[in-house]
Amino acid sequence: MLEKIIKLTEELNYFNYQYYKKDVNIISDQEFDYKLKILEKLEHDYPSFVQQDSPTLRVGGFVSKKFETIAHQFPMLSLSNTYSKQELIDFDERIKKLLDSNDFEYVCELKFDGLAISITYEEGKLIRAVTRGDGIKGDDITPNVKTIKSIPLSLFGENWPKKIEVRGEIFLPLKSFQEINKKRKKNNEPLFANPRNAASGTMKMQDSAIVAQRNMDCYIYGLLSTSNISNSHYESLNLMENWGFNISNTYIKCNDIDEVMDYIKKWSKNRSNLPLEIDGVVIKVNDLRSQDKLGFTSKFPRWAIAFKFESESVQTRLKSVTYQVGRTGAITPVANLEPISLAGTIVKRASLHNANEIARLGLHENDLLAIEKGGDIIPKVTHINIKERRSNALPIKFIDECTECNTTLVRIDGEANHYCPNERGCSPQILGRITHFVSRNALNIDSLGTKTVQGLIQKKLVKDVSDLYYLTFNQLNGLIFKSTEEEKARSLQKKSAENIIYAIEKSKEVSLELIIFGLGIRYVGKTVSEKLAQHFYSLDNIKKASFEQLIAVDEIGERIAKSVKEFFSQEANLQMIDRLKVSGMKLALEKSSNESNDNKLSGLTLVVSGVFLKYNRASIKNMIKHHKGKITSSISSNTDYLIAGDNMGPAKREKALDLGVPILTETEFLNLIA
Ligand code: IVH
């Protein structure tokens, strides 16, 4: 019986492949359904013989409670975006410079607008499909993905490596989108705003039988494997096509940026003729060795860029302008609008940035505003339809006083922003500073949500970040805080209080640059924090540094130096730092410059790759620099060590092994410099 089941499975998969890939109908639909029914019956009688790639899985029926979270073997990064042709030319120049050559090709593809998916095949069989999630880990939605008929359950052709991962975009074809919404309208169900939302909503459904009915589709655009199976992206696309994947036939090879521009022109004109929505074009360096050489920034590959098409524009009336106070006291005016639908969402507000922007627009009460979505996410006021202005409309005048604490605003000469100077008495500033300090990019005390911080401020338990380190379990346990404006008060549960205390304690271990960043000194972002940590090794040294010493540091100009001096001149800040120190927080790099033990890596060249557990990549690099090591981005015979975190690209590991470069884990590296 097993043989019969395997034979039927293979046969039906082959018919499917011919039908969806080659547009060839080898058998009639009735015959297909008949064979499928036989297979279903056999599988029902012999459930242990069901093949992983059975076509019966495509009709769904799997109901799970919740998706399992799976860590990606290779992180799912995004693409850097541009709307400007000049930036594309700059991208091309950058690549030429980095590759030190004008002789390379690009592959241009469409940027499909759907849901990114990573699908793993082992021994030619689909074993797992995971959403992008946060890029590091995503939801396992395998049963739902198996319902998509253009995704092979087992690979065709030959020469596929034992294990491959393909990346692609699941989408809802426009025709299916319209049909689904028509049905939903008839049934008085809420409509999907756009095909992208419908695709991701559908793929996250618990019942794959419903997914199976929705006619989802998928284009594959990427191949990852630890074996070297192709030399170029173009070749990978061809290989995947032969293995049965659905590759949109719109991709082309380009010899230079002019050919790329032609491709963009063609598709910005023809996009409405496609069966799905696209939001731009993706340009990738074709040669895989060159891709390797170009590498990645922390977020994007350097070898690719997305050119996005201009977005839709709509017009709506201004209802009012309100003002928000940020953590640095900067005032942001916000246009409150008559709600209007734009690119799939209802827009009610748009930032006006600052007084200059209000002046640029020449904004008057009740004006008719043209709105666009930059990057299809954030609504932006592009201009005003002056013809529609009411004759008695008054110009919008920027406020003089803070809307939260009535303090007179200040505007530093030459700056766009107005500020509320009442740093210690203006509640959104206090709240903003503390939530910034605990945020993921800073001290990462993620169990402390905004509402809890608000509760702590209201109870006068916390007025600056150092107070967090003196909170007791009893103060937190049962703390009352408002959940939302309208909602009832809630109290903090015992478990949450314990978690917060633990997370605060753990945060004392974070590295110096994260603390500097967390302090929220005006103009001191992540990069400047790293530079300061690297240069001065401790918060005490930064405090003592003169203006001249500060501007001597790479990337620190007069404006930042002035702001740092100003921060450390305030008594309240000095007291706060003292309290942090007394609480046991390390306010210095692991080793300070005047210890003799800080040149452990002198003369050595290291490559850092992947995601680390105890420190982030920037901290690891700081430690290397601190110990006089040299950091390079790619591995060569000159590399002394590769420090490998999780999710490191397979190509790097392989190259290190090939060249005999020792690979160190994070702990081994820390031991090396200890
Ligand atoms: S390549 C390292 N190619 O765009 C990232 N992505 O910002 C490599 N997307 O959500 C991605 N069409 O799912 C690539 N032809 C294409 C694409 C494409 C759509 C999506 C992708 C991701 C986003 C990247």
XYZ file of C-alpha atoms and ligand atoms in Angstrom:
698
model
C 0.000 0.000 0.000
C 2.862 2.359 0.790
C 4.105 2.012 -2.769
C 0.695 2.849 -4.165
C 0.461 5.959 -1.980
C 3.949 7.115 -3.000
C 3.165 6.520 -6.686
C -0.104 8.458 -6.553
C 1.554 11.274 -4.611
C 4.328 11.607 -7.166
C 1.930 11.374 -10.073
C -0.382 14.074 -8.757
C 2.523 16.354 -7.855
C 3.831 15.987 -11.385
C 0.420 16.897 -12.872
C 0.310 19.891 -10.581
C 3.780 20.979 -11.679
C 2.916 20.669 -15.369
C -0.289 22.594 -14.822
C 1.009 25.450 -12.698
C 4.503 25.766 -14.091
C 4.188 24.789 -17.725
C 0.531 25.554 -18.294
C 0.053 22.024 -19.586
C -3.039 20.016 -18.734
C -1.928 16.385 -18.924
C -5.119 14.965 -17.458
C -8.611 16.410 -17.138
C -9.743 18.092 -13.933
C -12.172 15.226 -13.254
C -9.427 12.654 -13.603
C -7.198 14.687 -11.308
C -9.934 14.993 -8.680
C -10.674 11.279 -8.969
C -7.039 10.343 -8.307
C -6.893 12.837 -5.479
C -9.977 11.250 -3.888
C -8.375 7.784 -4.087
C -5.250 9.124 -2.443
C -7.321 10.810 0.271
C -9.116 7.549 0.981
C -5.856 5.578 1.151
C -4.282 8.164 3.415
C -7.328 8.047 5.628
C -7.004 4.259 5.953
C -3.220 4.273 6.335
C -2.429 7.585 8.060
C 1.141 6.594 8.885
C 1.896 6.338 5.149
C 0.929 9.959 4.345
C 3.830 11.553 2.465
C 5.165 14.922 3.581
C 4.576 16.272 0.078
C 1.113 14.815 -0.354
C -1.053 16.971 -2.637
C -3.958 16.385 -0.244
C -2.231 18.765 2.172
C -2.967 21.552 -0.304
C -6.656 21.486 0.559
C -5.804 22.273 4.148
C -7.849 21.371 7.167
C -5.115 21.802 9.734
C -6.250 23.765 12.748
C -3.659 24.866 15.253
C -3.986 27.067 18.259
C -1.026 29.263 17.674
C 1.991 29.413 15.382
C 5.318 28.240 16.646
C 8.109 30.823 16.562
C 11.163 29.676 14.645
C 14.577 31.379 14.494
C 15.719 31.981 10.920
C 18.932 30.237 9.968
C 19.874 33.349 7.965
C 18.299 36.628 9.141
C 15.602 38.019 6.848
C 16.830 41.542 6.224
C 15.022 44.225 4.285
C 16.153 46.352 1.375
C 17.251 49.954 1.460
C 14.700 52.013 -0.429
C 14.848 54.999 -2.649
C 12.392 57.041 -4.692
C 15.090 59.013 -6.437
C 16.933 58.184 -9.640
C 19.913 60.206 -8.406
C 20.167 57.911 -5.391
C 20.203 54.948 -7.760
C 23.088 56.514 -9.620
C 24.825 57.037 -6.265
C 24.176 53.364 -5.442
C 25.773 52.362 -8.759
C 28.796 54.591 -8.072
C 29.165 53.097 -4.606
C 29.119 49.550 -5.986
C 31.688 50.446 -8.660
C 33.942 51.895 -6.023
C 33.562 49.017 -3.576
C 34.081 46.393 -6.287
C 36.790 48.499 -7.824
C 35.374 47.708 -11.266
C 32.852 48.920 -13.831
C 32.500 45.481 -15.263
C 29.611 43.780 -13.490
C 25.955 43.020 -14.070
C 22.731 43.736 -12.236
C 19.597 41.654 -12.122
C 16.389 43.690 -12.011
C 13.219 42.206 -10.586
C 9.842 43.559 -9.623
C 9.199 44.334 -5.995
C 6.157 42.221 -5.255
C 3.818 43.598 -2.635
C 2.814 40.795 -0.319
C 4.183 38.798 2.570
C 7.826 37.676 2.704
C 8.326 33.965 3.286
C 11.272 31.671 3.872
C 10.773 28.045 2.810
C 13.178 25.228 3.709
C 13.582 22.035 1.703
C 15.470 19.001 2.939
C 16.204 16.086 0.627
C 14.015 17.901 -1.890
C 10.955 18.016 0.371
C 9.289 21.114 1.761
C 9.772 20.865 5.503
C 9.094 24.351 6.838
C 7.787 27.767 5.849
C 8.349 30.705 8.173
C 7.212 34.362 7.963
C 9.709 37.210 8.175
C 8.577 38.167 11.708
C 11.165 40.510 13.186
C 13.787 39.280 10.710
C 15.462 37.072 13.321
C 12.517 34.815 14.069
C 9.112 34.337 12.486
C 5.922 32.248 12.610
C 5.901 28.712 11.318
C 2.982 28.764 8.863
C 3.888 25.557 6.982
C 0.360 24.077 6.729
C -0.940 27.331 5.226
C 1.947 27.615 2.777
C 1.433 24.034 1.656
C -1.979 25.042 0.325
C -0.389 27.343 -2.287
C -0.358 25.317 -5.447
C 2.545 27.078 -7.146
C 4.891 26.184 -4.269
C 6.389 22.721 -4.900
C 5.988 20.289 -2.024
C 8.862 18.301 -3.483
C 11.452 19.568 -5.912
C 11.604 18.562 -9.547
C 14.648 18.169 -11.736
C 17.929 17.269 -10.153
C 21.120 18.540 -8.589
C 19.443 20.276 -5.729
C 21.525 20.331 -2.541
C 20.394 18.334 0.484
C 19.158 21.470 2.166
C 18.045 24.729 0.602
C 16.127 27.744 1.765
C 14.211 29.837 -0.738
C 12.843 33.323 -0.128
C 9.846 34.763 -1.865
C 6.720 36.835 -1.643
C 3.286 35.347 -1.033
C 0.600 37.474 -2.626
C -3.045 37.575 -3.438
C -3.588 38.093 -7.173
C -5.680 41.221 -7.828
C -8.494 39.177 -9.343
C -8.800 36.987 -6.240
C -8.580 40.089 -4.031
C -11.520 41.671 -5.822
C -13.550 38.451 -5.653
C -12.878 38.021 -1.933
C -13.889 41.589 -1.161
C -17.021 41.236 -3.278
C -18.029 38.189 -1.233
C -17.188 39.920 2.021
C -19.265 42.935 1.072
C -22.197 40.675 0.290
C -21.825 38.977 3.679
C -21.487 42.324 5.454
C -17.950 41.440 6.520
C -15.224 44.104 6.816
C -13.329 44.576 3.557
C -9.588 44.048 3.166
C -7.865 47.399 2.609
C -5.453 46.093 -0.035
C -4.099 42.793 -1.410
C -1.054 42.974 0.882
C -3.191 43.101 4.026
C -5.422 40.376 2.654
C -2.381 38.177 1.920
C -0.842 38.544 5.338
C -4.223 38.226 7.104
C -4.938 35.053 5.181
C -1.564 33.435 5.777
C -1.864 33.993 9.539
C -5.207 32.183 9.707
C -5.442 29.189 11.973
C -7.508 27.126 9.572
C -5.601 26.265 6.428
C -8.777 25.010 4.739
C -9.845 28.666 4.405
C -6.384 29.618 3.162
C -6.705 26.934 0.496
C -9.860 28.587 -0.843
C -8.284 31.997 -1.279
C -6.116 31.334 -4.360
C -2.939 32.677 -2.848
C 0.161 32.634 -5.006
C 3.890 33.045 -4.474
C 6.887 34.294 -6.444
C 10.304 33.087 -5.329
C 13.215 35.530 -5.705
C 16.060 34.188 -3.558
C 18.058 31.015 -2.935
C 20.194 30.329 0.136
C 22.290 27.263 0.613
C 25.509 26.304 2.307
C 26.710 24.497 -0.840
C 28.060 26.536 -3.721
C 25.537 25.681 -6.374
C 25.590 28.752 -8.527
C 27.819 31.673 -9.346
C 25.193 34.321 -9.930
C 21.737 35.365 -8.839
C 20.527 34.939 -12.413
C 21.772 31.350 -12.424
C 20.038 30.724 -9.061
C 16.745 31.968 -10.520
C 17.139 29.583 -13.468
C 18.011 26.664 -11.193
C 14.984 27.341 -9.012
C 12.783 27.561 -12.078
C 13.972 24.083 -13.099
C 13.252 22.732 -9.640
C 9.628 23.775 -10.032
C 9.487 27.175 -8.318
C 7.288 29.952 -9.584
C 9.686 32.681 -10.715
C 8.061 35.745 -12.241
C 9.310 35.949 -15.820
C 9.798 39.698 -15.471
C 13.428 39.556 -14.272
C 16.264 40.661 -16.546
C 20.026 41.030 -16.555
C 21.335 44.600 -17.006
C 24.833 45.637 -17.999
C 24.723 49.129 -16.564
C 22.577 51.609 -14.668
C 21.060 52.975 -17.906
C 19.548 49.582 -18.637
C 18.262 49.520 -15.046
C 16.585 52.908 -15.649
C 14.908 51.540 -18.799
C 13.541 48.593 -16.818
C 12.155 50.971 -14.170
C 10.537 53.131 -16.846
C 8.968 50.114 -18.495
C 7.434 48.760 -15.295
C 6.297 52.046 -13.810
C 4.225 52.381 -17.000
C 3.061 48.777 -17.202
C 2.492 47.900 -13.562
C -1.283 48.109 -13.919
C -1.204 45.274 -16.490
C 0.263 42.832 -13.968
C -1.927 40.281 -12.165
C -0.620 41.477 -8.780
C 0.424 44.677 -7.029
C 4.037 45.750 -7.116
C 5.489 48.750 -5.322
C 8.776 49.115 -7.161
C 11.770 47.413 -8.670
C 14.599 45.543 -6.914
C 18.117 45.920 -8.281
C 20.642 43.251 -7.267
C 24.329 42.775 -8.112
C 24.327 39.543 -10.112
C 27.643 37.896 -9.249
C 27.482 36.088 -5.900
C 31.178 36.590 -5.099
C 30.686 40.316 -5.594
C 27.617 40.163 -3.339
C 29.779 38.500 -0.707
C 32.433 41.147 -1.103
C 29.880 43.946 -0.729
C 28.306 42.302 2.320
C 25.648 43.803 4.569
C 25.050 46.800 6.780
C 23.252 45.972 10.046
C 19.918 46.171 8.206
C 20.397 45.835 4.474
C 22.497 44.052 1.898
C 24.905 46.485 0.211
C 24.483 44.609 -3.064
C 20.821 45.441 -3.568
C 18.445 48.374 -3.474
C 14.718 48.851 -4.020
C 13.514 51.655 -6.237
C 9.985 52.438 -5.100
C 7.327 53.951 -7.305
C 5.791 57.269 -6.309
C 2.751 56.858 -4.149
C -0.833 57.830 -4.585
C -1.854 61.398 -3.611
C -5.208 62.497 -2.136
C -6.640 65.816 -0.887
C -8.385 66.442 2.407
C -9.261 69.346 4.762
C -7.223 70.429 7.769
C -9.350 70.246 10.941
C -6.795 71.578 13.415
C -3.125 71.676 14.313
C -2.042 70.164 17.644
C 1.428 70.037 19.177
C 3.321 67.058 20.619
C 6.171 67.342 23.100
C 9.022 64.858 22.615
C 11.524 63.528 25.150
C 14.057 66.229 24.297
C 11.372 68.912 24.631
C 11.170 69.330 20.835
C 7.712 70.424 19.747
C 6.198 68.676 16.730
C 3.113 70.219 15.110
C 0.599 67.670 13.819
C -2.114 68.279 11.203
C -5.424 66.677 12.201
C -7.283 65.857 9.014
C -10.725 64.955 7.790
C -10.220 61.158 7.644
C -9.393 59.975 4.129
C -8.492 56.641 2.568
C -4.973 56.523 1.134
C -3.079 53.501 -0.190
C -5.226 51.151 1.826
C -5.438 52.880 5.201
C -7.477 55.691 6.676
C -5.311 58.757 7.309
C -6.355 61.059 10.141
C -3.100 62.832 10.952
C 0.152 63.927 9.375
C 3.263 65.387 10.953
C 4.070 68.988 10.050
C 7.595 68.583 11.504
C 8.318 72.177 12.615
C 7.499 75.868 12.182
C 9.550 76.048 8.971
C 7.403 73.386 7.360
C 4.223 75.274 8.321
C 5.763 78.380 6.753
C 6.876 76.454 3.643
C 3.355 75.196 3.126
C 1.847 78.604 3.999
C -0.710 76.711 6.054
C -4.067 78.376 6.822
C -7.056 77.198 8.874
C -9.199 74.647 7.115
C -6.902 74.428 4.077
C -7.294 71.653 1.515
C -4.100 69.583 1.792
C -2.496 67.156 -0.653
C -1.335 64.058 1.212
C 0.997 61.261 0.127
C 2.443 58.304 1.937
C 6.222 58.404 1.974
C 7.422 54.823 1.676
C 3.736 53.961 1.712
C 3.720 54.244 5.481
C 3.966 57.746 6.898
C 1.496 60.308 5.546
C 3.125 63.498 4.358
C 1.590 66.865 3.419
C 3.100 67.715 0.035
C 1.330 70.987 -0.818
C -1.826 73.034 -0.372
C -4.582 73.521 -2.878
C -4.714 77.319 -2.456
C -7.583 77.757 -4.911
C -9.822 76.015 -2.410
C -8.822 78.261 0.500
C -11.719 80.019 2.239
C -11.485 83.807 1.908
C -11.525 84.516 5.661
C -9.084 81.725 6.633
C -6.361 82.868 9.058
C -2.765 81.643 8.821
C -1.749 78.952 11.311
C 0.410 80.543 13.978
C 2.957 78.401 15.832
C 2.376 78.273 19.612
C 4.471 80.367 22.032
C 3.920 78.184 25.098
C 4.190 74.465 25.776
C 0.753 72.859 25.539
C 1.640 70.519 28.415
C 3.205 72.822 31.021
C 2.649 76.379 29.667
C 6.360 77.211 29.728
C 7.460 79.737 27.071
C 9.082 77.884 24.187
C 12.603 78.611 23.006
C 14.102 78.337 19.565
C 17.874 78.195 19.215
C 19.168 80.382 16.399
C 19.440 78.497 13.142
C 17.396 75.518 14.396
C 14.145 74.319 12.940
C 12.657 73.046 16.206
C 11.031 74.896 19.074
C 11.761 73.409 22.488
C 10.071 73.422 25.852
C 12.934 74.197 28.285
C 11.095 72.822 31.340
C 13.033 69.543 31.231
C 12.287 68.370 34.753
C 8.728 69.590 35.099
C 7.141 68.805 31.735
C 5.580 65.348 32.019
C 5.866 64.100 28.399
C 9.579 64.909 28.535
C 10.093 62.947 31.767
C 8.089 60.028 30.416
C 9.851 60.194 27.037
C 13.309 60.144 28.616
C 12.514 57.118 30.756
C 10.805 55.159 27.959
C 13.771 55.935 25.696
C 16.190 54.678 28.367
C 14.331 51.371 28.786
C 13.692 50.929 25.057
C 14.985 48.007 23.049
C 17.785 49.984 21.405
C 19.044 51.284 24.720
C 18.883 49.403 28.046
C 16.244 47.006 26.719
C 14.207 46.683 29.927
C 11.311 45.426 27.865
C 9.055 44.389 30.733
C 8.666 48.075 31.648
C 5.907 49.346 29.375
C 4.921 52.992 28.891
C 1.804 52.627 31.065
C 3.838 51.245 33.962
C 6.368 54.075 33.642
C 3.459 56.540 33.638
C 2.141 54.887 36.809
C 5.559 55.139 38.459
C 5.834 58.836 37.576
C 2.323 59.563 38.840
C 3.104 57.813 42.122
C 6.269 59.932 42.324
C 8.356 56.754 42.569
C 10.406 57.733 39.541
C 11.484 61.132 38.263
C 14.563 60.162 36.312
C 16.125 56.930 35.035
C 18.328 56.374 38.091
C 15.215 55.971 40.261
C 14.415 52.741 38.398
C 17.389 51.088 40.108
C 16.027 51.803 43.579
C 12.521 50.427 43.029
C 11.508 47.624 45.343
C 9.275 44.664 44.679
C 6.713 46.033 47.147
C 6.531 49.365 45.336
C 5.821 47.626 42.050
C 3.566 44.810 43.207
C -0.016 45.964 42.807
C 0.968 49.347 41.339
C -2.120 50.937 39.836
C -1.833 52.376 36.369
C -4.216 53.432 33.652
C -4.313 51.064 30.730
C -5.786 53.514 28.217
C -7.551 56.855 28.636
C -10.967 55.237 28.561
C -10.057 51.942 30.152
C -10.262 51.159 33.813
C -7.251 51.282 36.064
C -5.281 48.031 36.235
C -2.766 46.862 38.742
C 0.594 45.258 38.172
C 0.614 41.547 38.911
C 3.173 39.871 41.177
C 4.813 38.046 38.256
C 5.195 41.260 36.226
C 6.689 43.037 39.224
C 9.224 40.226 39.605
C 10.039 40.380 35.890
C 10.597 44.124 36.038
C 12.906 43.891 39.045
C 14.872 41.135 37.314
C 15.102 43.049 34.003
C 16.270 46.219 35.758
C 18.935 44.290 37.626
C 20.080 42.602 34.413
C 20.320 45.925 32.604
C 23.235 46.924 34.855
C 25.399 44.712 32.659
C 24.839 46.522 29.356
C 27.766 48.070 27.573
C 28.763 51.702 27.893
C 27.572 52.956 24.507
C 24.041 51.735 25.200
C 23.999 53.644 28.493
C 25.251 56.799 26.775
C 22.577 56.390 24.094
C 19.952 55.674 26.757
C 20.682 58.939 28.582
C 19.063 60.698 25.625
C 21.549 63.545 25.331
C 20.315 65.792 22.527
C 21.953 64.925 19.161
C 23.714 61.896 20.661
C 22.368 58.959 18.677
C 23.668 55.405 18.414
C 26.735 56.145 16.311
C 27.868 59.111 18.373
C 27.350 57.054 21.562
C 29.620 54.376 20.137
C 32.258 56.943 19.217
C 32.142 58.465 22.700
C 32.425 55.071 24.409
C 35.268 54.016 22.151
C 37.181 57.212 22.691
C 36.645 57.939 26.374
C 36.041 54.443 27.843
C 33.939 55.744 30.739
C 31.143 58.152 31.519
C 33.449 59.889 34.010
C 35.953 60.604 31.240
C 33.208 62.009 29.002
C 32.026 64.194 31.871
C 35.551 65.549 32.342
C 36.279 65.991 28.623
C 36.755 69.552 27.423
C 34.934 70.962 24.410
C 38.161 70.630 22.396
C 38.644 67.002 23.434
C 35.080 66.260 22.397
C 35.307 67.792 18.941
C 38.568 65.940 18.379
C 36.515 62.730 18.219
C 35.523 61.450 14.801
C 31.924 62.476 13.863
C 31.557 64.851 16.812
C 31.101 68.450 15.773
C 30.507 71.644 17.702
C 26.764 71.163 18.004
C 27.090 67.711 19.606
C 30.035 68.736 21.794
C 28.057 71.705 23.078
C 25.093 69.505 23.854
C 27.283 66.976 25.724
C 28.909 69.766 27.766
C 25.480 71.204 28.536
C 24.201 67.800 29.684
C 27.100 67.278 32.088
C 26.871 70.820 33.401
C 23.463 70.195 34.932
C 23.525 69.259 38.586
C 20.441 67.041 38.240
C 22.153 64.971 35.539
C 25.313 64.583 37.616
C 23.261 63.383 40.567
C 21.408 60.964 38.331
C 24.691 59.501 37.065
C 25.998 59.177 40.626
C 22.882 57.286 41.611
C 23.309 54.955 38.628
C 26.885 54.310 39.705
C 25.967 53.664 43.331
C 23.283 51.206 42.186
C 26.089 49.058 40.741
C 25.837 49.966 37.088
C 29.093 49.743 35.166
C 29.601 53.116 33.551
C 32.794 52.161 31.761
C 34.042 49.791 29.099
C 35.252 46.445 30.364
C 38.851 47.686 30.600
C 39.982 51.267 30.766
C 42.699 52.754 28.601
C 45.155 53.267 31.391
C 45.321 49.596 32.229
C 48.256 47.971 30.525
C 46.198 44.981 29.563
C 44.378 46.574 26.661
C 46.310 45.495 23.612
C 45.493 41.820 23.506
C 44.600 41.990 19.827
C 47.364 44.234 18.627
C 48.524 43.189 15.148
C 45.545 40.868 14.636
C 42.806 41.198 12.006
C 39.307 40.055 12.915
C 35.967 39.664 11.171
C 32.760 39.884 13.217
C 29.609 38.313 11.878
C 26.175 37.243 13.103
C 24.050 38.058 16.131
C 25.526 37.768 19.631
C 24.020 36.898 22.953
C 25.755 38.997 25.605
C 26.865 42.021 23.612
C 25.657 43.554 20.385
C 27.914 43.603 17.364
C 28.929 47.234 17.878
C 30.126 46.443 21.417
C 32.165 43.490 20.190
C 33.763 45.747 17.577
C 34.467 48.361 20.245
C 36.223 45.775 22.349
C 38.371 44.775 19.372
C 39.306 48.384 18.664
C 39.937 48.947 22.334
C 42.389 46.048 22.284
C 44.074 47.500 19.195
C 42.751 44.821 16.837
C 41.890 45.565 13.219
C 38.390 44.845 11.907
C 37.624 43.973 8.302
C 34.303 43.048 6.751
C 35.383 40.149 4.579
C 37.505 37.112 5.285
C 40.842 36.719 3.550
C 44.079 34.890 4.171
C 45.068 37.866 6.352
C 42.215 37.257 8.776
C 43.361 35.937 12.152
C 39.959 35.198 13.697
C 36.323 35.073 12.662
C 34.026 35.860 15.599
C 30.813 34.097 14.776
C 27.417 34.788 16.304
C 24.088 33.216 15.491
C 22.704 33.468 11.976
C 26.062 34.116 10.412
C 25.979 33.759 6.627
C 27.088 30.280 5.492
C 29.416 31.719 2.862
C 31.530 33.366 5.578
C 31.794 30.207 7.632
C 32.752 28.196 4.591
C 35.373 30.682 3.509
C 36.866 30.706 7.021
C 37.029 26.927 7.011
C 38.574 26.939 3.529
C 41.284 29.382 4.536
C 41.819 27.754 7.918
C 40.787 30.905 9.807
C 39.933 29.995 13.433
C 36.246 30.608 14.270
C 35.547 31.915 17.779
C 32.251 31.945 19.637
C 31.340 35.046 21.638
C 32.515 33.399 24.869
C 35.790 32.283 23.329
C 36.381 35.825 22.121
C 35.632 37.267 25.569
C 38.070 34.773 27.075
C 40.670 35.819 24.538
C 40.584 39.437 25.687
C 39.878 38.730 29.346
S 15.213 40.569 -2.192
C 17.898 41.083 1.917
N 13.529 40.674 -4.157
O 10.759 43.411 -0.207
C 16.536 41.269 1.372
N 12.734 41.271 -2.002
O 12.570 45.158 1.846
C 16.396 40.574 0.066
N 10.369 41.850 -1.923
O 9.833 42.019 2.560
C 15.064 40.765 -0.490
N 9.947 41.554 -4.053
O 9.863 40.204 0.758
C 13.700 40.876 -2.838
N 12.145 40.698 -5.996
C 12.319 40.867 -4.703
C 11.266 41.284 -3.850
C 11.528 41.477 -2.496
C 9.433 41.886 -2.879
C 10.129 42.198 -0.509
C 10.721 41.240 0.488
C 10.932 42.071 1.712
C 11.059 43.452 1.159
C 12.491 43.916 1.312
